[in-house]
Coordinates of C-alpha atoms in Angstrom, one line a residue:
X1 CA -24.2 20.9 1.2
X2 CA -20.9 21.3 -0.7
X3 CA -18.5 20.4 -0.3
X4 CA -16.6 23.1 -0.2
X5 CA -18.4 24.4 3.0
X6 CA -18.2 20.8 4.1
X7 CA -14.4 21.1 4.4
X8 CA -15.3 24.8 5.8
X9 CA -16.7 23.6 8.7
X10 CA -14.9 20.6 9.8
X11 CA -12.0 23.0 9.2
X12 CA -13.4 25.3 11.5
X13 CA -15.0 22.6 14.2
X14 CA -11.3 21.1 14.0
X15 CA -9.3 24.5 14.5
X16 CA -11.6 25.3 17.7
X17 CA -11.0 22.0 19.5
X18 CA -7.4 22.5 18.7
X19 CA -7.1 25.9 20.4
X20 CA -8.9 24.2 23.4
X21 CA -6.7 21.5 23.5
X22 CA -3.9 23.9 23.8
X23 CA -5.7 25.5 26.5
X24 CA -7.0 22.8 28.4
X25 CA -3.3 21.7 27.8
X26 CA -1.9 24.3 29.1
X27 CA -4.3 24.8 32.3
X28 CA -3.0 20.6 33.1
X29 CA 0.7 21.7 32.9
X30 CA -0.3 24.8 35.4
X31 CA -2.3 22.7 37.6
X32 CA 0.2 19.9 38.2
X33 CA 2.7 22.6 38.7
X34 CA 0.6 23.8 41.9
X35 CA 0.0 20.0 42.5
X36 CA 3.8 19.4 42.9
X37 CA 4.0 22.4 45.0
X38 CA 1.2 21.9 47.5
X39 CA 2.7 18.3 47.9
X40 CA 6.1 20.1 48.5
X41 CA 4.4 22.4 51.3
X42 CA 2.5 19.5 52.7
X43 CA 6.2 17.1 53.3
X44 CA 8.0 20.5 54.9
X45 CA 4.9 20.5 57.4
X46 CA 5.2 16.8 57.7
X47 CA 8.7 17.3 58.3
X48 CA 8.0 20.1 60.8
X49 CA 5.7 17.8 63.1
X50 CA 8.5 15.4 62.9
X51 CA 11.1 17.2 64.3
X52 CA 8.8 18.7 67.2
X53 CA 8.3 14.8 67.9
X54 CA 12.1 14.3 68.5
X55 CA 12.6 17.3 70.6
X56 CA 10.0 16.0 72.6
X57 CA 11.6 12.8 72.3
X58 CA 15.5 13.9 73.1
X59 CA 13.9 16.1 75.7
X60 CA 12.4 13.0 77.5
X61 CA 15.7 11.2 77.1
X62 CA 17.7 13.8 78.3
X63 CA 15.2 14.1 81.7
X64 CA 15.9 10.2 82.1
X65 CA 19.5 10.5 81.4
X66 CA 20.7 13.7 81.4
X67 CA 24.3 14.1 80.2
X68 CA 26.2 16.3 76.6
X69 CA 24.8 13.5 74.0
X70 CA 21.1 13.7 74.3
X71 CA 21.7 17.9 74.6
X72 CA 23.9 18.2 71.2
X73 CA 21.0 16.2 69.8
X74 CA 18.5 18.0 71.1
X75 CA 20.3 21.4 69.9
X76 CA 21.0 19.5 66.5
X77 CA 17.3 18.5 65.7
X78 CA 16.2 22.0 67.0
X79 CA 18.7 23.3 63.7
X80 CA 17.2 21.0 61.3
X81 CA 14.0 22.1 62.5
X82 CA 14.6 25.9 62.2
X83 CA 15.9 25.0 58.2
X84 CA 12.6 23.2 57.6
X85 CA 10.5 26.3 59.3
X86 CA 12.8 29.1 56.6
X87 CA 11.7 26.4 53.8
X88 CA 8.2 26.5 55.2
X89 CA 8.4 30.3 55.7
X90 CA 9.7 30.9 51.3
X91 CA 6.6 28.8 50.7
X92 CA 4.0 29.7 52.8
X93 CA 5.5 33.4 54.2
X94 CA 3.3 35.3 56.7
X95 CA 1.2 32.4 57.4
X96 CA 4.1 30.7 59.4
X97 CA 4.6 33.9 61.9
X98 CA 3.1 32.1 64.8
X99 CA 5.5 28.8 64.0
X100 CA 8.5 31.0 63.9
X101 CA 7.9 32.7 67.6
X102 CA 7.1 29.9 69.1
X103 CA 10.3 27.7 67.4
X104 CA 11.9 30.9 69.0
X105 CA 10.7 30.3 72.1
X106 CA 11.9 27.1 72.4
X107 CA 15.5 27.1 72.7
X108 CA 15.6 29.5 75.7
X109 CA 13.2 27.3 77.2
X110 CA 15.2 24.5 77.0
X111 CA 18.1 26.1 78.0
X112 CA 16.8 26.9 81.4
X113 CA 15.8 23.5 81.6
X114 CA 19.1 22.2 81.3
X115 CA 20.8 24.6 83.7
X116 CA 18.3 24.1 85.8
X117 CA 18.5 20.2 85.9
X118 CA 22.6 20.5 85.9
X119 CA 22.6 21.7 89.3
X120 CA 20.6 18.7 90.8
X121 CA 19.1 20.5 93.2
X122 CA 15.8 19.1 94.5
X123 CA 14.7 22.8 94.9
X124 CA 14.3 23.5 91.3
X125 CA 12.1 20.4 90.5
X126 CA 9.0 22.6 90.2
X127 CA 10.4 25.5 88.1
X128 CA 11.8 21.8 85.7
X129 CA 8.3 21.3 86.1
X130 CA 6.9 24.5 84.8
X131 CA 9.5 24.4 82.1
X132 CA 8.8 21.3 80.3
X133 CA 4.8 22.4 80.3
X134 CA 5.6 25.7 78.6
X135 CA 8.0 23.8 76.3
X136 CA 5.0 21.5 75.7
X137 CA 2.9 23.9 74.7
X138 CA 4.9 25.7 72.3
X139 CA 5.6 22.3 70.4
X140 CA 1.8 21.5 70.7
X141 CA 0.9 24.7 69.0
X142 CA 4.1 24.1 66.4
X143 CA 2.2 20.5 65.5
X144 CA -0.7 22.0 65.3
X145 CA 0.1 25.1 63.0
X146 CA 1.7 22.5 61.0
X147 CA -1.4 20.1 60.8
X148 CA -3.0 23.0 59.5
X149 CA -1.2 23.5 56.6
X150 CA -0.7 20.1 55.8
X151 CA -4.7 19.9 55.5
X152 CA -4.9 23.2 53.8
X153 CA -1.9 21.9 51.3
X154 CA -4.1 18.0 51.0
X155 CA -6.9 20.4 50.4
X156 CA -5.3 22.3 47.6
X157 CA -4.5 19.0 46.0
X158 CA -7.1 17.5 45.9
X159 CA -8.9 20.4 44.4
X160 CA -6.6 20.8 41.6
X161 CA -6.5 16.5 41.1
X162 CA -10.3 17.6 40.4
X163 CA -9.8 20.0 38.4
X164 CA -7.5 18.4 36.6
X165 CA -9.4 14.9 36.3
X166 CA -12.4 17.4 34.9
X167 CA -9.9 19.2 32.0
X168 CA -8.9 15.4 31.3
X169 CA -12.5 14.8 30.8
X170 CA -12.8 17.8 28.7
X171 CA -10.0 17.1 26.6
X172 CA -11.1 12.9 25.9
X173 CA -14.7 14.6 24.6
X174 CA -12.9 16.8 22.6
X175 CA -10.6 13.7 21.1
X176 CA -14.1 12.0 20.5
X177 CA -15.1 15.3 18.6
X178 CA -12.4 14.9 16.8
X179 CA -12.6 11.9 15.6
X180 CA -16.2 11.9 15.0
X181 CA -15.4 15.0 12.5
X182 CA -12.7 12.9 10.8
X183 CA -15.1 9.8 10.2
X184 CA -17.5 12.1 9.3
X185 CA -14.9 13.8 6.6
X186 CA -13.8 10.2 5.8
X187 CA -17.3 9.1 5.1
X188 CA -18.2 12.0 3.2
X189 CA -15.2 12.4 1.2
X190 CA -12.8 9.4 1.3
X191 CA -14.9 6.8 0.6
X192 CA -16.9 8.4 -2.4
X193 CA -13.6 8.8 -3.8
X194 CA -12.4 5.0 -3.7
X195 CA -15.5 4.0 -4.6
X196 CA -15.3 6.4 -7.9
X197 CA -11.3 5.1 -7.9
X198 CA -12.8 1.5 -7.4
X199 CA -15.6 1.6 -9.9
X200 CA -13.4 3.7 -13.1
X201 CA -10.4 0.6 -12.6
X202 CA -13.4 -1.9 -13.4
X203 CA -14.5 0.0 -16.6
X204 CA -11.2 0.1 -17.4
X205 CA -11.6 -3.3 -17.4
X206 CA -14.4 -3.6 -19.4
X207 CA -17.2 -4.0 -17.1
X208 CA -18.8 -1.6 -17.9
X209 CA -21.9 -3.2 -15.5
X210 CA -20.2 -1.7 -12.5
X211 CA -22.0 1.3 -10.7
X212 CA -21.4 3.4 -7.7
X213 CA -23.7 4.0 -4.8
X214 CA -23.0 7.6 -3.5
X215 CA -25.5 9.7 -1.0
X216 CA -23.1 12.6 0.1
X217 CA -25.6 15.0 -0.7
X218 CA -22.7 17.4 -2.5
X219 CA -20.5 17.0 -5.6
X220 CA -19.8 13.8 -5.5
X221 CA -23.2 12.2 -5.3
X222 CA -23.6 14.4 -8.5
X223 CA -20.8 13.0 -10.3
X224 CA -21.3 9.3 -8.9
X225 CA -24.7 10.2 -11.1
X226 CA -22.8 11.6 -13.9
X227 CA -20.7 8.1 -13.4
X228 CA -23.7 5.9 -13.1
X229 CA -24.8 7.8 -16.4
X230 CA -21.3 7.3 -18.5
X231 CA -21.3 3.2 -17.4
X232 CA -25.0 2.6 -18.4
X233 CA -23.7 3.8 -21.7
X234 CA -20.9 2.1 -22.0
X235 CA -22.6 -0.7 -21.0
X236 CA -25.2 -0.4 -24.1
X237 CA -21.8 0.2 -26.0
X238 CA -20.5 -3.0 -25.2
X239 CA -23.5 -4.8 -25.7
X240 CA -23.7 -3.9 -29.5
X241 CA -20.6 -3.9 -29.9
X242 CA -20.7 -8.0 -29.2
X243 CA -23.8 -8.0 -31.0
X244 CA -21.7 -6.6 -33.8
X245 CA -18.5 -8.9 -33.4
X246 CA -20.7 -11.7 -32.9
X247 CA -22.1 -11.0 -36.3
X248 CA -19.3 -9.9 -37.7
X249 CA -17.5 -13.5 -37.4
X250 CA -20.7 -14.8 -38.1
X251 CA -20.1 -13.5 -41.3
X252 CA -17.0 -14.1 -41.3
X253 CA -16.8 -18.1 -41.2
X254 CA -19.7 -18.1 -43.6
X255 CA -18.4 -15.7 -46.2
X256 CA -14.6 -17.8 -45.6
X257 CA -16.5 -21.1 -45.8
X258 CA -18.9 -20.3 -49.2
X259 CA -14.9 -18.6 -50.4
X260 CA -13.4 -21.7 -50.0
X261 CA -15.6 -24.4 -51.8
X262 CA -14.9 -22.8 -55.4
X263 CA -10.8 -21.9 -54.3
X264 CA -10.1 -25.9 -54.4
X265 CA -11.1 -26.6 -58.6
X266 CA -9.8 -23.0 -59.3
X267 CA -6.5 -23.9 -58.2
X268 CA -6.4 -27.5 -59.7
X269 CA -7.2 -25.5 -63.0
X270 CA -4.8 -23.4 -63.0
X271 CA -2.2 -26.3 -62.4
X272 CA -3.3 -28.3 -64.9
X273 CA -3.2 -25.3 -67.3
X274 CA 0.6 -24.8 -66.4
X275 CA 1.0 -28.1 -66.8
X276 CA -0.1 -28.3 -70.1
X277 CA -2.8 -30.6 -69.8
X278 CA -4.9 -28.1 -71.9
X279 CA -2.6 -27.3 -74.8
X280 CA 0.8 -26.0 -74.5
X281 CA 1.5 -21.7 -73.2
X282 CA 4.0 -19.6 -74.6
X283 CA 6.0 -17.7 -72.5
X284 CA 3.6 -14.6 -71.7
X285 CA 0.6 -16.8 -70.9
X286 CA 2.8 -19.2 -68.4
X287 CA 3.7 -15.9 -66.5
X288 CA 0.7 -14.5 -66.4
X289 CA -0.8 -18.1 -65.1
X290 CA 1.8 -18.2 -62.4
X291 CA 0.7 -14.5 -61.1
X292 CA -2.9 -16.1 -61.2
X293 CA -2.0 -18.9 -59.2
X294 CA 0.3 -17.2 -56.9
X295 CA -2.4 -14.6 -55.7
X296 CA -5.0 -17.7 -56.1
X297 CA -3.1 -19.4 -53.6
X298 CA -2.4 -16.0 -51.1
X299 CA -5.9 -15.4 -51.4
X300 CA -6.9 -19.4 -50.0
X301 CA -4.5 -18.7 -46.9
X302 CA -6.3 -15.3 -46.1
X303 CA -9.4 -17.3 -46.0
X304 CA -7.8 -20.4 -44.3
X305 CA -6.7 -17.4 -41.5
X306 CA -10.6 -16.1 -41.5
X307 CA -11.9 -19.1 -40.7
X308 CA -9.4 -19.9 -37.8
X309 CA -10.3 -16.4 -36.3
X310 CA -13.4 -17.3 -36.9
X311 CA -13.3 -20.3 -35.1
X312 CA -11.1 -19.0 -32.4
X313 CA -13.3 -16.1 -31.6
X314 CA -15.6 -18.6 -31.5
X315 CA -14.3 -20.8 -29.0
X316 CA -14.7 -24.0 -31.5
X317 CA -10.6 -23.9 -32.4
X318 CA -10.9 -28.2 -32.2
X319 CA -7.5 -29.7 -30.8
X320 CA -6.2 -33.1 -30.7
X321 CA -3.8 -33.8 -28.2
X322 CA -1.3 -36.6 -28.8
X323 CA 2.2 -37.3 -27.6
X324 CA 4.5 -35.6 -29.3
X325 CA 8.6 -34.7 -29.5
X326 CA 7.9 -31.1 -30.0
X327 CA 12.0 -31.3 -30.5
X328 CA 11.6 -33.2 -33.7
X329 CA 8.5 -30.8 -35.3
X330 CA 10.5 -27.9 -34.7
X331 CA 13.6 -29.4 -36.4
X332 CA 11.4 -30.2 -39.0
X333 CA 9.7 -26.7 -39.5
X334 CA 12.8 -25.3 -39.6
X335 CA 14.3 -27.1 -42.5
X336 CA 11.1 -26.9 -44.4
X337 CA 11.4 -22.8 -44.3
X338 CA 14.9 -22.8 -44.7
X339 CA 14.2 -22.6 -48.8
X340 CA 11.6 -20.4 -48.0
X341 CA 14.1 -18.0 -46.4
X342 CA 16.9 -17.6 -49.5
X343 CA 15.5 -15.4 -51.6
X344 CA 16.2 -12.8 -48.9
X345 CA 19.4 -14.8 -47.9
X346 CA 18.4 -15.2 -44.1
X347 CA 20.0 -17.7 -42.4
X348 CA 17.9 -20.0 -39.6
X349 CA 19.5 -21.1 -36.6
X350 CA 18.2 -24.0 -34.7
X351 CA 19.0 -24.6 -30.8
X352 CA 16.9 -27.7 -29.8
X353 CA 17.3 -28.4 -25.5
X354 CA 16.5 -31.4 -23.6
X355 CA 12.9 -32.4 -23.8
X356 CA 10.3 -34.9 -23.3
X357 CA 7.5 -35.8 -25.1
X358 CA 4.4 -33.5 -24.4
X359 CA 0.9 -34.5 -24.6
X360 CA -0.2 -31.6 -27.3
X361 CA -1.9 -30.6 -31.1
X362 CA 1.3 -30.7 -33.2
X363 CA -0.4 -29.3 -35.8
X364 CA -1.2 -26.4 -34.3
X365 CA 2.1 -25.8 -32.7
X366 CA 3.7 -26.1 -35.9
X367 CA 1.5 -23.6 -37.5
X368 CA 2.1 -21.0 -35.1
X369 CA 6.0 -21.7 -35.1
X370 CA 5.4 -21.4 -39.1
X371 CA 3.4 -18.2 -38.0
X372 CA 6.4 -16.4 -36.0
X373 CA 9.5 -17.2 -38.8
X374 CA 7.2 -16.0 -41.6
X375 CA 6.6 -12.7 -39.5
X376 CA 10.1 -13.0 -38.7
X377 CA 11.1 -12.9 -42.3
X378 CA 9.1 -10.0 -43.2
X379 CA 10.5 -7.5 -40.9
X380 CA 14.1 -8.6 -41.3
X381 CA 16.6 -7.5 -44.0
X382 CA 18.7 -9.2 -45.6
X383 CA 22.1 -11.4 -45.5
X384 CA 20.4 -11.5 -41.7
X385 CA 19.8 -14.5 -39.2
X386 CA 17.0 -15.9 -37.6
X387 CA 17.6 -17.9 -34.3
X388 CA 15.1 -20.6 -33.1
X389 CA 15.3 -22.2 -29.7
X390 CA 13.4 -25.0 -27.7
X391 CA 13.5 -25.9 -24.3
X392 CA 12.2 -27.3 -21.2
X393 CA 11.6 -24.8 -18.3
X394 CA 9.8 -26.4 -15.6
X395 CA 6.0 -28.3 -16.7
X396 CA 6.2 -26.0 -20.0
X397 CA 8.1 -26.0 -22.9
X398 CA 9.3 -22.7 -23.9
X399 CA 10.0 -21.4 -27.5
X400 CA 11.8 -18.4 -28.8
X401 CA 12.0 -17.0 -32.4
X402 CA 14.0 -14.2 -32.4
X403 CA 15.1 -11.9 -35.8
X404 CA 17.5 -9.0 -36.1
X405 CA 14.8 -6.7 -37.8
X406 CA 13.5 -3.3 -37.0
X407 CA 11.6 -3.8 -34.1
X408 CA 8.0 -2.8 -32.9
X409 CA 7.4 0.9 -31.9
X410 CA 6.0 1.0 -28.4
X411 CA 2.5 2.2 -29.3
X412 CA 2.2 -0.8 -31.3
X413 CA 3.0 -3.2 -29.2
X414 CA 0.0 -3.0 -27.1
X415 CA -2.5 -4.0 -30.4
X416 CA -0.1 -6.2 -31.6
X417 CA -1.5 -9.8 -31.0
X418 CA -5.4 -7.9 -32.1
X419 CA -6.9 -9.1 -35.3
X420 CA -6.4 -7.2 -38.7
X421 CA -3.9 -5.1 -36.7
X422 CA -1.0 -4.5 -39.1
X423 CA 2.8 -2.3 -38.8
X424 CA 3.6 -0.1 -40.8
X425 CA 4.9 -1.0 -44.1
X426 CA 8.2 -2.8 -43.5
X427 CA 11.4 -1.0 -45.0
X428 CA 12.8 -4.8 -45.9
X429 CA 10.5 -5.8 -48.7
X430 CA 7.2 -3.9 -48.3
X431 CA 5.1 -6.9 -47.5
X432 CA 1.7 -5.9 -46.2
X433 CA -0.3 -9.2 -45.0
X434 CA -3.9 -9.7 -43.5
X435 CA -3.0 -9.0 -39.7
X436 CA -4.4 -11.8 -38.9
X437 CA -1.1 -14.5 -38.1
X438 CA -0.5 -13.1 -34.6
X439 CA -3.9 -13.1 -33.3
X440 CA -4.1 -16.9 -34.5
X441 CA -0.9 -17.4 -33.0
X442 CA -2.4 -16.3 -29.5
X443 CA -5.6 -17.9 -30.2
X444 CA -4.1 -20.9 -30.8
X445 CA -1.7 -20.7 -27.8
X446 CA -4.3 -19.9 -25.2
X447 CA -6.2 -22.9 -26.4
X448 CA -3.3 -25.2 -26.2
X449 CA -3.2 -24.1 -22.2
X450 CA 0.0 -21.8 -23.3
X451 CA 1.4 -18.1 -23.2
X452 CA 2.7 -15.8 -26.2
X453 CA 4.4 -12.7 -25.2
X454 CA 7.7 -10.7 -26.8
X455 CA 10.5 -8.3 -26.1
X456 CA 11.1 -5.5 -29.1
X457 CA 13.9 -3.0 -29.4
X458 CA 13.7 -0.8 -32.5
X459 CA 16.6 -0.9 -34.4
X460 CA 17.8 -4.4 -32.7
X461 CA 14.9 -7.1 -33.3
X462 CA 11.9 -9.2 -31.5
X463 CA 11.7 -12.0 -29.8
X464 CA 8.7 -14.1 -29.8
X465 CA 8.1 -16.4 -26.9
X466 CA 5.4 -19.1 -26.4
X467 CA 4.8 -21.5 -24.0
X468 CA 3.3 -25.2 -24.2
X469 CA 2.3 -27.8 -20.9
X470 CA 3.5 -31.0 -21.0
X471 CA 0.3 -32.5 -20.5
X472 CA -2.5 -30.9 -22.0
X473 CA -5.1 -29.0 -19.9
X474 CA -8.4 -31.3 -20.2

């Protein structure tokens, strides 16, 4: 099924239970209403039988102790009585006709009663007699009109409590409905969705092993296929591409190594030769020896960079750990490029903290130091300055090399610490080098237990930072 008429129908399903809601809803709100109102009726009947009681009660009274009080009360109560049978009478209406003439009744009765027994004459006591039994009866069928419609107003409440407790019913399978459609839309849609969220963040990633396991039955199973499809390439992808790299520095270190070997008597040649051992050069052949040796001598560092990458890549970068005042090699290092530095007239600024000594490879922190302020000379123009720092934050040492050069674009940053990655030609000298110094650098860093990382504005300069424990990881 699609999805589309997925949605469709759960739409649909969802919409219908709604409306019932609303009208189950509304069939609650009209069904309490009529509970509130039979309970109403049943309390003014209550009340009714109440007040017969104590007219029965002050008549009693008032035939034990006859005297004004106990009348007024009686006359009073017979009132309160008449208000609660016109309540009784806007509730009920008709049904109370036989309540009404009988409450009627009452009060003439009484009356006789009272002049009767006023006049204390022994004569009258059977008429008294006859009196109170007719006044009896009337409340006796008052009580019992009113018992009637109490149990006829229970009645109606408890039928609509049942009626009600069945629409409550209704309405908690209709919740379950509901919420069985919404698992069933989560299910079907939801989680297909993370998975596919889930499963694209790990290729990004680069594991390109990951697959999804959807059975929706709709578009999503078929792009979960489509996924499955796109990984398993990928995955072949990545797998040659390794098999590439691997060969590729394989290659590398052997084709560095096999340079090397004839670089070392090349360049002791070419000294000697501008050195006169061989015969003294004119002028033309000295400068033409010098280019020799100057590219000679570029060319042995590019190599000297392969093999490191090689090595790094590798994972057979060899350090020796010993302790060291990394205050001292950077002090040194700096003074060393400083000459390096004046033919573009750059000056070097050193700012040397507090520190300790670490347990590290100087070597290697020194070339990545040299690394950063010959990258930092490149890029910078000149009659510029180069700042250098050192210090201890915490169980690193921190190190800065900051220049005041042009900056890194943004979409170069990312790529900028990958081998043979290279900016574009620099505007301050046009040096173009292997691409290979930053990579080392991280390489290096990584191996040391360390972090590299930097902050670029264009038009303002980097800032290189890298990071070295104090006690190297084992």
């Amino acid at each position: 099924m699609k999805i589309r008429n997925k949605l469709l129908i759960s739409s649909s399903i969802s919409l219908i239970l709604v409306i019932l809601i609303l009208i189950l809803g509304w069939i609650v709100y009209t069904t309490s209403q009529e509970i509130n109102k039979s309970l109403e009726r049943r309390t003014l009947a209550q009340n009714i039988i109440a007040d017969v009681s104590d007219l029965n009660a002050l008549r009693t009274e008032y035939v034990l102790n006859p005297g004004e009080r106990p009348k007024m009360q009686w006359f009073s109560k017979y009132e309160s009585l008449g208000q609660n049978i016109k309540k009784a009478e806007e509730e009920w209406g008709a049904v109370l006709k036989d309540i009404r003439l009988d409450y009627t009744d009452l009060k003439p009765l009484f009356s006789e009663f009272v002049k009767y027994a006023e006049s204390h004459n022994g004569e009258h006591l059977e008429i008294e007699a006859r009196l109170t039994e007719q006044m009896l009866v009337k409340s006796q069928e008052i009580v019992s009109a009113s018992k009637r419609l109490s149990s006829l107003a229970t009645a109606r409440v408890l039928s609509a409590a049942q009626r009600m407790f069945i629409v409550v019913m209704i309405v908690v399978v209709i919740g379950i409905v509901l919420i069985i459609d919404f698992v069933f839309v989560f299910k079907s849609i939801v989680n297909p969705i993370n998975q596919l969220r889930q499963a694209t963040e790990s290729l990004a990633k680069r594991k390109f092993e990951t697959r999804v396991v959807i059975k929706t039955g709709d578009e999503f199973e078929q792009l979960g296929e489509s996924f499955n499809r796109t990984a398993k390439a990928l995955e072949k992808i990545g797998r040659e591409h390794e098999e590439i790299e691997k060969a590729k520095t394989e290659f590398i270190a052997i084709s560095s190594h096999e340079l090397r070997s004839p670089m070392t008597p090349m360049k002791a040649n070419l000294q000697m030769l501008l050195q006169n051992y061989f015969g003294k050069l004119n002028k033309k052949q000295k400068e033409t020896l010098e280019t020799v040796l100057r590219n000679t001598n570029r060319l042995d560092g590019i190599i000297a960079d392969l093999l490191d990458i090689s090595r790094i890549v590798a994972a057979r970068l060899k350090i020796n750990p010993v302790k060291t005042d990394l205050g001292k090699e950077t002090k040194t290092i700096v003074n060393e490029m400083r000459n390096y530095l004046r033919e573009k007239k750059i000056e070097i600024i050193c700012n040397v903290g507090k520190l300790r000594q670490v347990e590290t490879d100087p070597d290697k922190v020194n070339q990545v130091l040299r690394n950063l302020i010959d990258n930092a000379k490149k890029f910078s123009p000149k009659k510029s300055k180069i700042f250098v720092s050192v210090e201890l934050k915490g169980k690193v040492v921190q190190f800065s090399v900051k220049d005041q050069g042009i900056g890194i674009k943004f979409e170069s940053q990312k790529r900028i610490f990958q081998p043979f990655f290279q900016l574009e030609q620099t505007i301050y000298g046009g040096y173009k080098g292997s691409g290979l110094g930053l990579a080392i650098c991280k390489g290096i860093i990584e191996a040391l237990g360390g972090k590299i990382w930097f902050e670029s504005e264009i038009g303002k300069g980097t800032t290189f930072y890298f990071t070295i424990p104090i006690k190297q990881r084992k």
